[in-house]
mmCIF file of C-alpha atoms and ligand atoms in Angstrom:
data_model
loop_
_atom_site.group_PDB
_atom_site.id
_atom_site.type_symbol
_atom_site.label_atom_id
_atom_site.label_comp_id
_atom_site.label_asym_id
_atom_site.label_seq_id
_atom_site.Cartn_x
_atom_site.Cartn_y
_atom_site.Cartn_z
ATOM 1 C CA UNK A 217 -116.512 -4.701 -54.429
ATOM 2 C CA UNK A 218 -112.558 -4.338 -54.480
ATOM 3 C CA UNK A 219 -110.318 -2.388 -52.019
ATOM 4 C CA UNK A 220 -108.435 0.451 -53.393
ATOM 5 C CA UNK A 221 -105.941 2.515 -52.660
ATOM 6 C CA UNK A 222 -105.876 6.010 -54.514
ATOM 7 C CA UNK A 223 -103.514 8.849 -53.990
ATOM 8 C CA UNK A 224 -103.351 12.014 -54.971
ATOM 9 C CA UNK A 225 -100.404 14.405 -55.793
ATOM 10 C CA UNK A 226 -99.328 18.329 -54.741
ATOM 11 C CA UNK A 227 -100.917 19.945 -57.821
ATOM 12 C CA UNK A 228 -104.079 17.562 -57.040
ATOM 13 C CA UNK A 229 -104.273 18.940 -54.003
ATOM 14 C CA UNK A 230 -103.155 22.416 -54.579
ATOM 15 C CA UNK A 231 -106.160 24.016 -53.234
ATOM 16 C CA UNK A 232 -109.352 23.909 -51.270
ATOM 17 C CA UNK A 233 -110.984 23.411 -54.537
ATOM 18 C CA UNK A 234 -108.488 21.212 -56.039
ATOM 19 C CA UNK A 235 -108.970 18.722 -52.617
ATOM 20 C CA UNK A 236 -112.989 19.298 -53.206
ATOM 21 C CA UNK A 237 -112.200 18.467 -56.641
ATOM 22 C CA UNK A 238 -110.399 15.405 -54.963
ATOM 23 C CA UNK A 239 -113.284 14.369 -52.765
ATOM 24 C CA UNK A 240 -115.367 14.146 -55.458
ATOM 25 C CA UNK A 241 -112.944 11.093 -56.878
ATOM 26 C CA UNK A 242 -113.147 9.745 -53.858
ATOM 27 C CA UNK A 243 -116.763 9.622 -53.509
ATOM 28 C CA UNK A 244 -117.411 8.033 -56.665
ATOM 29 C CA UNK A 245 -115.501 5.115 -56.110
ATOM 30 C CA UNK A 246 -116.669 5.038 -52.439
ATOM 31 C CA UNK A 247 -120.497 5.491 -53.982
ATOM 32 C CA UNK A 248 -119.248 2.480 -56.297
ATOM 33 C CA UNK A 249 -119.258 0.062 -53.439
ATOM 34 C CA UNK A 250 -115.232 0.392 -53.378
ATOM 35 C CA UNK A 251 -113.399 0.135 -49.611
ATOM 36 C CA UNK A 252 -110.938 2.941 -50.345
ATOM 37 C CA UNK A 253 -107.800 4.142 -48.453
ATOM 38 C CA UNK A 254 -106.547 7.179 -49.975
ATOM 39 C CA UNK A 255 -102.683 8.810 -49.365
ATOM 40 C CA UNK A 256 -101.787 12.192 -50.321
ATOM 41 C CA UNK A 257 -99.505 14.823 -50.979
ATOM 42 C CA UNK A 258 -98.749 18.124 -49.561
ATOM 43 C CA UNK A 259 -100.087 21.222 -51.303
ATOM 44 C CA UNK A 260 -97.907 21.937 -54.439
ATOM 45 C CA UNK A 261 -94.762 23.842 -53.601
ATOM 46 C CA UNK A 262 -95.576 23.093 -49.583
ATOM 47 C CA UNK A 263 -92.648 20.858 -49.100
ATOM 48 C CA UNK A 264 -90.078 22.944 -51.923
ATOM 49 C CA UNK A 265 -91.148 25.782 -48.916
ATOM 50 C CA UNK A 266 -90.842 23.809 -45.690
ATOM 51 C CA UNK A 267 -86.850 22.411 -47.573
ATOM 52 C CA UNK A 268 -85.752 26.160 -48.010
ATOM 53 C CA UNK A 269 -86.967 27.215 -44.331
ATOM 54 C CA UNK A 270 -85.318 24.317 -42.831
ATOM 55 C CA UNK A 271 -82.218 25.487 -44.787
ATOM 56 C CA UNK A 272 -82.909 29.338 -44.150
ATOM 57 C CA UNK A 273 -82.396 28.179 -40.331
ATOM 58 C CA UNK A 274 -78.915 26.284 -41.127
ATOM 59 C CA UNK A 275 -77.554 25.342 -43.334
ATOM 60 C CA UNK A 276 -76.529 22.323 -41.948
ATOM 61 C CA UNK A 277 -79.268 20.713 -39.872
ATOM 62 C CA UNK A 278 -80.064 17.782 -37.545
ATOM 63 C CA UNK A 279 -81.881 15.283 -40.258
ATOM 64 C CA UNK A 280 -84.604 14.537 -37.666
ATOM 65 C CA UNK A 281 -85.720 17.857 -37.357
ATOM 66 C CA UNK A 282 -85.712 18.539 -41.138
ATOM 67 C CA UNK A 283 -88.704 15.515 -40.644
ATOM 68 C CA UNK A 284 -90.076 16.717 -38.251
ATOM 69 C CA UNK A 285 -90.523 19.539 -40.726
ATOM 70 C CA UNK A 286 -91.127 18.720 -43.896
ATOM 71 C CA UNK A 287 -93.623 16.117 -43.121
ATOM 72 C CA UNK A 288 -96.034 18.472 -41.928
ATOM 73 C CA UNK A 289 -96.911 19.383 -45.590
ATOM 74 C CA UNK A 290 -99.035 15.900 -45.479
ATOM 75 C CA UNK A 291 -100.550 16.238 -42.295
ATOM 76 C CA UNK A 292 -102.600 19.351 -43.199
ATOM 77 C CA UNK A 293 -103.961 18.065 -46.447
ATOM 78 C CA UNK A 294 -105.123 14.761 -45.114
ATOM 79 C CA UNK A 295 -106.918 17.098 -42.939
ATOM 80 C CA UNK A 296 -108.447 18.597 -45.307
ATOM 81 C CA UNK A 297 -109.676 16.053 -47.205
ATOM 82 C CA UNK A 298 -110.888 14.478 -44.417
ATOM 83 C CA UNK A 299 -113.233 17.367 -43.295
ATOM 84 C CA UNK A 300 -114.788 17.987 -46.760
ATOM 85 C CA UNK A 301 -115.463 14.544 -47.279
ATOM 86 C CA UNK A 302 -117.092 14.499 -44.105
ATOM 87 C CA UNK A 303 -119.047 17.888 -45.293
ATOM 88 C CA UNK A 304 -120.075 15.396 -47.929
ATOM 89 C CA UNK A 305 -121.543 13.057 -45.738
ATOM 90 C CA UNK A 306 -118.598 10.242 -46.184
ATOM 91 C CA UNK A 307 -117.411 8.837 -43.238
ATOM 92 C CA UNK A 308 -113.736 9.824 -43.574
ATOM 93 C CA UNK A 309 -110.558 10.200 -41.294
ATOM 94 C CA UNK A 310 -107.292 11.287 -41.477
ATOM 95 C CA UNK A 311 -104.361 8.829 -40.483
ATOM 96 C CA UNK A 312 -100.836 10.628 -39.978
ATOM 97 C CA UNK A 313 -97.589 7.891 -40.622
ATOM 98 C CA UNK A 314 -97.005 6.994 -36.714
ATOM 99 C CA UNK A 315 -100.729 6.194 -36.219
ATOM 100 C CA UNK A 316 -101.017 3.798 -38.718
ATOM 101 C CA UNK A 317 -98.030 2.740 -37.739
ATOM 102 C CA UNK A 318 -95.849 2.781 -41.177
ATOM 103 C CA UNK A 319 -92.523 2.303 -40.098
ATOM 104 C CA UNK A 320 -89.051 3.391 -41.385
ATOM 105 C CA UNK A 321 -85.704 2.492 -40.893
ATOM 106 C CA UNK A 322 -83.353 5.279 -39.212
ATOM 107 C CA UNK A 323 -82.269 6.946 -42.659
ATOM 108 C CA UNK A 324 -84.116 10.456 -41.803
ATOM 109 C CA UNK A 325 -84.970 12.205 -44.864
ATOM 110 C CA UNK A 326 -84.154 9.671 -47.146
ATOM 111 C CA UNK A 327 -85.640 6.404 -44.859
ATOM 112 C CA UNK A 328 -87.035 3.034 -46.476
ATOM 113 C CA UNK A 329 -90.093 1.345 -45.085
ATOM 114 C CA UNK A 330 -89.154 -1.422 -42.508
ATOM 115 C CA UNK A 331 -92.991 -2.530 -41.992
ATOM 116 C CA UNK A 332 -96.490 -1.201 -42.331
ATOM 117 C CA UNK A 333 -98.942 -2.687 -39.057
ATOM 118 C CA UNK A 334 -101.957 -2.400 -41.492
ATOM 119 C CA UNK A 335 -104.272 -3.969 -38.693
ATOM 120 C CA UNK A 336 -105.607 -1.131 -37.323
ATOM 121 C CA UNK A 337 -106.087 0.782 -40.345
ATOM 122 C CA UNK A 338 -107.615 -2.622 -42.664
ATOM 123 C CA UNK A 339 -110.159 -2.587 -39.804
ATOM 124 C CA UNK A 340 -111.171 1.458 -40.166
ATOM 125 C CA UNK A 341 -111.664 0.525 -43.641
ATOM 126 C CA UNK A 342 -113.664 -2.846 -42.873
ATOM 127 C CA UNK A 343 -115.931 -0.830 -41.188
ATOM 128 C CA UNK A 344 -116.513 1.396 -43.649
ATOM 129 C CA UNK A 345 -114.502 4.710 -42.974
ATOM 130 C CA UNK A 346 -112.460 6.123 -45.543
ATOM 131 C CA UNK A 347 -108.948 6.453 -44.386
ATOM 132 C CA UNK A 348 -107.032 9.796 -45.092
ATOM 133 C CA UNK A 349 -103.063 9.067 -44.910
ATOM 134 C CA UNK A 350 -100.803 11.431 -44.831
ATOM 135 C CA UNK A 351 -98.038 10.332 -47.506
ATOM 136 C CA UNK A 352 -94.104 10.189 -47.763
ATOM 137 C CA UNK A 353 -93.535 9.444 -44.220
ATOM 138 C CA UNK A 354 -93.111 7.195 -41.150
ATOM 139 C CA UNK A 355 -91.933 6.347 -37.726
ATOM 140 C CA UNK A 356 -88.357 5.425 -37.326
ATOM 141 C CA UNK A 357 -87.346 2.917 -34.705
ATOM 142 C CA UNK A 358 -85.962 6.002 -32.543
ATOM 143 C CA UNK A 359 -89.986 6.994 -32.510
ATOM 144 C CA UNK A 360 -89.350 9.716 -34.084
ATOM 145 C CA UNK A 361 -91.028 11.333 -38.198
ATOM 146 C CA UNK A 362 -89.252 9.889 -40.532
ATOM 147 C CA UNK A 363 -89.864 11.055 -44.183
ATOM 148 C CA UNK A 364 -89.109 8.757 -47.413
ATOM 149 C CA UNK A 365 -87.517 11.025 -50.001
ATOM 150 C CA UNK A 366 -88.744 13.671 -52.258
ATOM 151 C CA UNK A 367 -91.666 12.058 -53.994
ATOM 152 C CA UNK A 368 -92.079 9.426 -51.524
ATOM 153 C CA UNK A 369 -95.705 9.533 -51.215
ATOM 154 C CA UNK A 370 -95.905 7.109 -54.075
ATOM 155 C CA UNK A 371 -93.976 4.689 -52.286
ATOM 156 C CA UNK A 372 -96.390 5.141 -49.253
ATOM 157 C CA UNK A 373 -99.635 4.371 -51.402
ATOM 158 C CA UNK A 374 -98.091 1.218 -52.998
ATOM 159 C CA UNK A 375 -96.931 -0.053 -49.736
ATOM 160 C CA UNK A 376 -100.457 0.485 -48.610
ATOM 161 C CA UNK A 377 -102.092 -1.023 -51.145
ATOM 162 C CA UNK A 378 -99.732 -3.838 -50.275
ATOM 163 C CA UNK A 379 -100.139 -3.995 -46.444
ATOM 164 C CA UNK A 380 -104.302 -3.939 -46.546
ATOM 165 C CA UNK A 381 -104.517 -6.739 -49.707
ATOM 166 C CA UNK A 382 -105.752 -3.679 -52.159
ATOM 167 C CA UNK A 383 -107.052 -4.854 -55.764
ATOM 168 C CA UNK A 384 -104.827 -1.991 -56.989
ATOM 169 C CA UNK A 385 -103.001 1.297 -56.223
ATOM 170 C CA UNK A 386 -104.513 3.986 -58.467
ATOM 171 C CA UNK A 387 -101.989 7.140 -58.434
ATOM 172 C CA UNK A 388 -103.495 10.047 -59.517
ATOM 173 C CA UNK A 389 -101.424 13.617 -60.947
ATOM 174 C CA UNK A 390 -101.382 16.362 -63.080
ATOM 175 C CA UNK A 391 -100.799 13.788 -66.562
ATOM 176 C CA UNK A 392 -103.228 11.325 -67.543
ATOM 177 C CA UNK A 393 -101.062 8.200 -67.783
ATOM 178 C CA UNK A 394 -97.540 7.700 -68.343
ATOM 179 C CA UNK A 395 -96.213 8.601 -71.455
ATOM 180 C CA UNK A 396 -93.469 7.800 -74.269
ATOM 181 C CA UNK A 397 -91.425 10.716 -72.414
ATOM 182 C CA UNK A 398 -91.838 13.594 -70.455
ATOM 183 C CA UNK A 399 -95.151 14.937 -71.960
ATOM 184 C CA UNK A 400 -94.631 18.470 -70.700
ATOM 185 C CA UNK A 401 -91.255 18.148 -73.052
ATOM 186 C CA UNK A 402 -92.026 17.177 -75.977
ATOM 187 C CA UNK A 403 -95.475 17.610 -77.572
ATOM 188 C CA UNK A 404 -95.601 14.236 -79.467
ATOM 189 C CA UNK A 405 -96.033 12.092 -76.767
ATOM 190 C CA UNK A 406 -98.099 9.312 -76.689
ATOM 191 C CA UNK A 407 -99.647 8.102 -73.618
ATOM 192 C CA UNK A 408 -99.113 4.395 -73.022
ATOM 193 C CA UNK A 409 -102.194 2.127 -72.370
ATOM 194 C CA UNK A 410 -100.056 -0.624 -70.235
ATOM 195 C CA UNK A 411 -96.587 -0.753 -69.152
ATOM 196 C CA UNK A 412 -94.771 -3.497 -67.518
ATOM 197 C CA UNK A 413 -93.324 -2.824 -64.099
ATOM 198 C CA UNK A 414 -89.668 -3.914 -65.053
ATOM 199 C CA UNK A 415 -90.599 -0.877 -68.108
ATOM 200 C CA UNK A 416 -91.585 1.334 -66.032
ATOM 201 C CA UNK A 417 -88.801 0.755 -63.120
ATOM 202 C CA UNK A 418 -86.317 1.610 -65.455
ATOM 203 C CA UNK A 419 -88.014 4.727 -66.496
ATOM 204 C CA UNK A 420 -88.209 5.905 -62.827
ATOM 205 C CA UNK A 421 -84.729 5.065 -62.066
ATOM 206 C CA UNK A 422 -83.806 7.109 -64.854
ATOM 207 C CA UNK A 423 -86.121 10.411 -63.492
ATOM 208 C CA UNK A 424 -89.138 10.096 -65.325
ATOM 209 C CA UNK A 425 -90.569 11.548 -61.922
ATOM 210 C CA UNK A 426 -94.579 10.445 -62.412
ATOM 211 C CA UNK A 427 -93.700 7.723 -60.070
ATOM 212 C CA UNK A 428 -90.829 7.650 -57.218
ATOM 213 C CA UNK A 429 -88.685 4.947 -58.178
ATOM 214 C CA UNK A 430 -89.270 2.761 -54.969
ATOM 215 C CA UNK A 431 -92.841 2.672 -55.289
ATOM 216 C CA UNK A 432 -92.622 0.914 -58.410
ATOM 217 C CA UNK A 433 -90.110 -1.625 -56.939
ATOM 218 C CA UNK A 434 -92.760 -2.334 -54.423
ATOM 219 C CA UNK A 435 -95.332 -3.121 -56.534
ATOM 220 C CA UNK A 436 -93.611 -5.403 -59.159
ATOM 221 C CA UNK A 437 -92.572 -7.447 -55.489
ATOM 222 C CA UNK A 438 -96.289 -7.272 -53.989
ATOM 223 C CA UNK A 439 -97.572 -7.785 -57.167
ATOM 224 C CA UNK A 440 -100.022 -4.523 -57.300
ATOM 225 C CA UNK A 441 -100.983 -3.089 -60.491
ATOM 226 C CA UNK A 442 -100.634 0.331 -60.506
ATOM 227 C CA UNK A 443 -102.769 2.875 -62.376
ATOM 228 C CA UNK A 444 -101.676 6.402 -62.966
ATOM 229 C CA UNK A 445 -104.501 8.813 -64.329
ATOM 230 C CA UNK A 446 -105.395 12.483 -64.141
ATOM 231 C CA UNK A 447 -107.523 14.155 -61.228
ATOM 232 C CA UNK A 448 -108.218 16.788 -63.530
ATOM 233 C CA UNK A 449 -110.462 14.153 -65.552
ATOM 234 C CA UNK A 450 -114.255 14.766 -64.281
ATOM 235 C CA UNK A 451 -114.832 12.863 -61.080
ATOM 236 C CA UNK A 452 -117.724 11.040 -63.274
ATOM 237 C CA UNK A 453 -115.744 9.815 -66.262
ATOM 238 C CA UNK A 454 -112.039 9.450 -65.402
ATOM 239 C CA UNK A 455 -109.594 8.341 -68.035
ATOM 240 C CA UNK A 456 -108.073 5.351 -68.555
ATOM 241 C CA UNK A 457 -105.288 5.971 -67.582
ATOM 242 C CA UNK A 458 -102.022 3.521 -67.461
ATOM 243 C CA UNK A 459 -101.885 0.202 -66.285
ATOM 244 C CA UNK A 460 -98.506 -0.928 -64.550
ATOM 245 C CA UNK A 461 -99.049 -4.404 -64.483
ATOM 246 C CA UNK A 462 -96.659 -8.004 -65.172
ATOM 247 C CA UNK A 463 -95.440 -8.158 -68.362
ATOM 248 C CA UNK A 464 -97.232 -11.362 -68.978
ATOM 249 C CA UNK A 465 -100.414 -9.181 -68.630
ATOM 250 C CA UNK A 466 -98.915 -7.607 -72.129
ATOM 251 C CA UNK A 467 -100.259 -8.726 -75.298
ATOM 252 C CA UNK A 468 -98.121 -5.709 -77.283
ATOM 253 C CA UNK A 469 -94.427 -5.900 -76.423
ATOM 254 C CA UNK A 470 -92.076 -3.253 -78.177
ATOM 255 C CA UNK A 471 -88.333 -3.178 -78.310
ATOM 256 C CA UNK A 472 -88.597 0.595 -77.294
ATOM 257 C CA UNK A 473 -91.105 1.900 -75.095
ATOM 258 C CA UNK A 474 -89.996 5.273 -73.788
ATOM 259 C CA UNK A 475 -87.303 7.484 -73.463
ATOM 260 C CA UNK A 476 -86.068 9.627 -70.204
ATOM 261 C CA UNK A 477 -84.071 12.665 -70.412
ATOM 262 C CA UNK A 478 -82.154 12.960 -67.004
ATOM 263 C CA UNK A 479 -80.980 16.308 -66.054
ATOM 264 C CA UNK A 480 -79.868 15.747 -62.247
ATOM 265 C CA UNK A 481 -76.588 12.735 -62.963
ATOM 266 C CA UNK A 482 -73.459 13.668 -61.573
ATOM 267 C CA UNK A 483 -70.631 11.995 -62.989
ATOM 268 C CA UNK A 484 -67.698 11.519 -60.477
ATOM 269 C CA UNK A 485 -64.130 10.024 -61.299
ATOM 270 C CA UNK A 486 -62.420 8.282 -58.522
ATOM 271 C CA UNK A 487 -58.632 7.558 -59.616
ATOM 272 C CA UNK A 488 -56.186 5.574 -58.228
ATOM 273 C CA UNK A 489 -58.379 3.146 -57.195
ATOM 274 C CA UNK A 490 -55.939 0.244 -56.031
ATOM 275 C CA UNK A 491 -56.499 -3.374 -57.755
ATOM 276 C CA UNK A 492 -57.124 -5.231 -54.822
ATOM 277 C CA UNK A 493 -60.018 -7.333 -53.362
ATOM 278 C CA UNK A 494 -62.934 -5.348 -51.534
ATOM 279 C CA UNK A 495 -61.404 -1.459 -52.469
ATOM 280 C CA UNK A 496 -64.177 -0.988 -54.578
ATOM 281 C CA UNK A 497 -66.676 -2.797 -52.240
ATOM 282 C CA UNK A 498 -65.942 -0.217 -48.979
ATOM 283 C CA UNK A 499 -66.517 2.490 -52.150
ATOM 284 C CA UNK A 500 -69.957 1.111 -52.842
ATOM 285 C CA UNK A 501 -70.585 0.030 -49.470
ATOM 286 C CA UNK A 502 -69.990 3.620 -48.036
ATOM 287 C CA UNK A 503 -72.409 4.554 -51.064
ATOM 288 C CA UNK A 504 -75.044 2.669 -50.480
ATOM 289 C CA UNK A 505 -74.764 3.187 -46.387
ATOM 290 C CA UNK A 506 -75.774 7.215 -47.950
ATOM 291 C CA UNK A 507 -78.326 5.504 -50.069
ATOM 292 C CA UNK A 508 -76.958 7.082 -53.112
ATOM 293 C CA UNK A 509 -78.215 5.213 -56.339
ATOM 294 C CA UNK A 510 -75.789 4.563 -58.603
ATOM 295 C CA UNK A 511 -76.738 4.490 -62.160
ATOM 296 C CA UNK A 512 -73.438 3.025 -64.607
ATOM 297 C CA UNK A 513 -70.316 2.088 -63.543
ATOM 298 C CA UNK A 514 -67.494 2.840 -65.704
ATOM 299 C CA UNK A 515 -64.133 0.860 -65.127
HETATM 300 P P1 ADP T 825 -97.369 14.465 -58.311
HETATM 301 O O1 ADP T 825 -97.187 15.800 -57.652
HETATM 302 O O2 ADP T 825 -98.784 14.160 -58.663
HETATM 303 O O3 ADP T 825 -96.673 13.356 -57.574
HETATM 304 P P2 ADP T 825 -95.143 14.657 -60.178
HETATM 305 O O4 ADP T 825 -94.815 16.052 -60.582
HETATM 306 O O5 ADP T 825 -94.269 14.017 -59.146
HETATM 307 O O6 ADP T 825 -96.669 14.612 -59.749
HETATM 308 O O7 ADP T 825 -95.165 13.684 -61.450
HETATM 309 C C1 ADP T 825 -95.950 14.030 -62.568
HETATM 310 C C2 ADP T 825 -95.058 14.629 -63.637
HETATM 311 O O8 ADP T 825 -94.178 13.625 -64.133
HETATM 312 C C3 ADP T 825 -95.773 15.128 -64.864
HETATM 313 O O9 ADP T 825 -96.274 16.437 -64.695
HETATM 314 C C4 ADP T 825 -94.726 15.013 -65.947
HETATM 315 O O10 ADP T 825 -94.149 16.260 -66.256
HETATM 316 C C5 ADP T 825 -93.648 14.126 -65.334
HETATM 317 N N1 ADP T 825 -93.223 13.030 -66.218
HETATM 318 C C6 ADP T 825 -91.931 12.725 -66.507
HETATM 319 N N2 ADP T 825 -91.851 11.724 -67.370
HETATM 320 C C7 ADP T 825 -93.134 11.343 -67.639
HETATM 321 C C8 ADP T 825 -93.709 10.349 -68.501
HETATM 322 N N3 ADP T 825 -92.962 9.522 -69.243
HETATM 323 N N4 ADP T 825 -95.070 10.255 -68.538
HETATM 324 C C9 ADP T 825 -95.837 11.065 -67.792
HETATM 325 N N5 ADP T 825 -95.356 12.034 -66.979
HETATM 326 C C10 ADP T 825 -94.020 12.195 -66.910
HETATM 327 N N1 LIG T 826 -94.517 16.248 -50.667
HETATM 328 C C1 LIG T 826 -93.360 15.399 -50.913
HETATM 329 C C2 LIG T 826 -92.498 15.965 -52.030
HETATM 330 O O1 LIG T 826 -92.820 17.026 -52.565
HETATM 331 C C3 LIG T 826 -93.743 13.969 -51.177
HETATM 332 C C4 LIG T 826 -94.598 13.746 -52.398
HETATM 333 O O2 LIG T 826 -95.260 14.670 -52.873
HETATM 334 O O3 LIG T 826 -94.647 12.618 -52.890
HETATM 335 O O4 LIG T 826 -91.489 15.397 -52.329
HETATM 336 MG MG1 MG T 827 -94.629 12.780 -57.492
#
């Protein structure tokens, strides 16, 4: 009997019958003998909604309250999934960021994880109880919703997995595995049966968007093996997947593994930058404060 953690993504959970469809997933590893935390997503297109609202009221907005907003995306589906598994007869319940508590530092809307107090919650699942938690958000030291960047709900699962001692963090989407590149680009794809977690953190970092790029820098630190696999695969004979594992876990190394198109870098030219000791530092620093990721730099 292992502990998982499994999480499920907007176009998993897109629907009523996409989150029974869900359930079902969970069940089966739950009827397995599994101890099984699961995080999830807002309904596909939920948070893209709650963004343009928050932006429809002004433009320019206190950060806070965009939390406050977009976060609630997560809240209703763990609901959700938490009342039809318990119309299944599982004992399930949902666990929103500040009751856990997963907490954040005070970067609102883009915030990292400071600390996860998985006590309370590694006891829920102890006894038994499947815990529902809302994903991509936390509490910030100002006690306030904090959320952790578009596509953060990865990054909650893996720190989850990480915080209660799970075997492994099973993410599941709309692809069955990760792939050579973008499958929904180009038709020749070939999923990929293991990738090492330095492989796949560059990927991420370059947009390959099946997994937020923090999540996976997580789990090559905690050591998790992540699987990503399709919920679209019957609840009774799921894929294989892909295995994000240590490289030593690789028997078949290749030179080149994938490629990522990227078609969100800005370039920006700063001139005149003066010679002298720690000019570019208070440029990086000021950078970084914004937690902008910088890809290249170009002297
Ligand atoms: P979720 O809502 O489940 O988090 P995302 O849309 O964030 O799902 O991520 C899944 C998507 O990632 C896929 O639909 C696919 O288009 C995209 N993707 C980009 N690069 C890859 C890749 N190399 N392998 C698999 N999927 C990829
Ligand atoms: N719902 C959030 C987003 O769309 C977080 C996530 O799905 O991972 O970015
Ligand atoms: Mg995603």
């Amino acid at each position: 009997m292992a502990r998982i953690v499994m999480k499920f993504g907007g176009t998993s959970v897109a629907d009523i019958d996409r989150i029974r469809n869900v359930a079902r997933h969970v069940k089966r590893e739950a009827d397995s003998g599994h101890e099984v935390a699961v995080v999830v997503s807002a309904m596909a297109g939920k948070t893209n909604e709650l963004v343009e609202l928050t932006r429809a009221a002004s433009p320019m907005h206190d950060a806070r309250e965009y939390d406050a907003i977009v976060a609630s995306g997560e809240l209703v589906t763990a609901g959700l999934l938490a009342i039809v598994l318990q119309s299944m007869g599982v004992d399930a319940r949902s666990w929103q960021g500040w009751q856990i508590p997963l907490k954040t530092d005070m970067a609102h809307g883009k915030a990292r994880i400071a600390d996860i107090e998985g006590e309370a919650l590694g006891e829920a699942i102890d006894n038994g109880e499947i815990a529902i938690c809302a994903g991509f958000q936390g509490i910030a030291p100002d006690g306030r919703i904090a959320t952790l960047g578009r596509g953060g709900s990865d990054t909650s699962a893996v720190a989850l997995a990480a915080a209660v001692g799970a075997e492994r963090c099973d993410i599941y989407t709309d692809v069955d595995g990760v792939y050579t590149t973008d499958p929904r680009l180009a038709k020749q794809a070939r999923r990929i049966g293991k990738i090492s977690f330095e492989e796949m953190l560059e990927m991420a970092s370059v947009g390959a968007k099946v997994l937020q790029t923090r999540s996976v820098e997580l789990a090559m630190a905690y050591k998790v093996p992540v699987r990503v696999l399709s919920s679209f695969d019957p609840p009774d004979a799921p894929g294989p997947g892909t295995l994000i594992c240590d490289e030593d876990d690789i028997v078949e190394k290749n030179i080149v593994t994938t490629v990522t198109p990227d078609f969100n870098e800005a370039s920006v030219t700063i001139l005149a930058v003066p010679d002298e000791p720690g000019r570019a530092a208070g440029i990086f620093n000021a950078l970084a404060a914004s937690n902008i990721n910088i890809d290249m730099i170009v002297i």
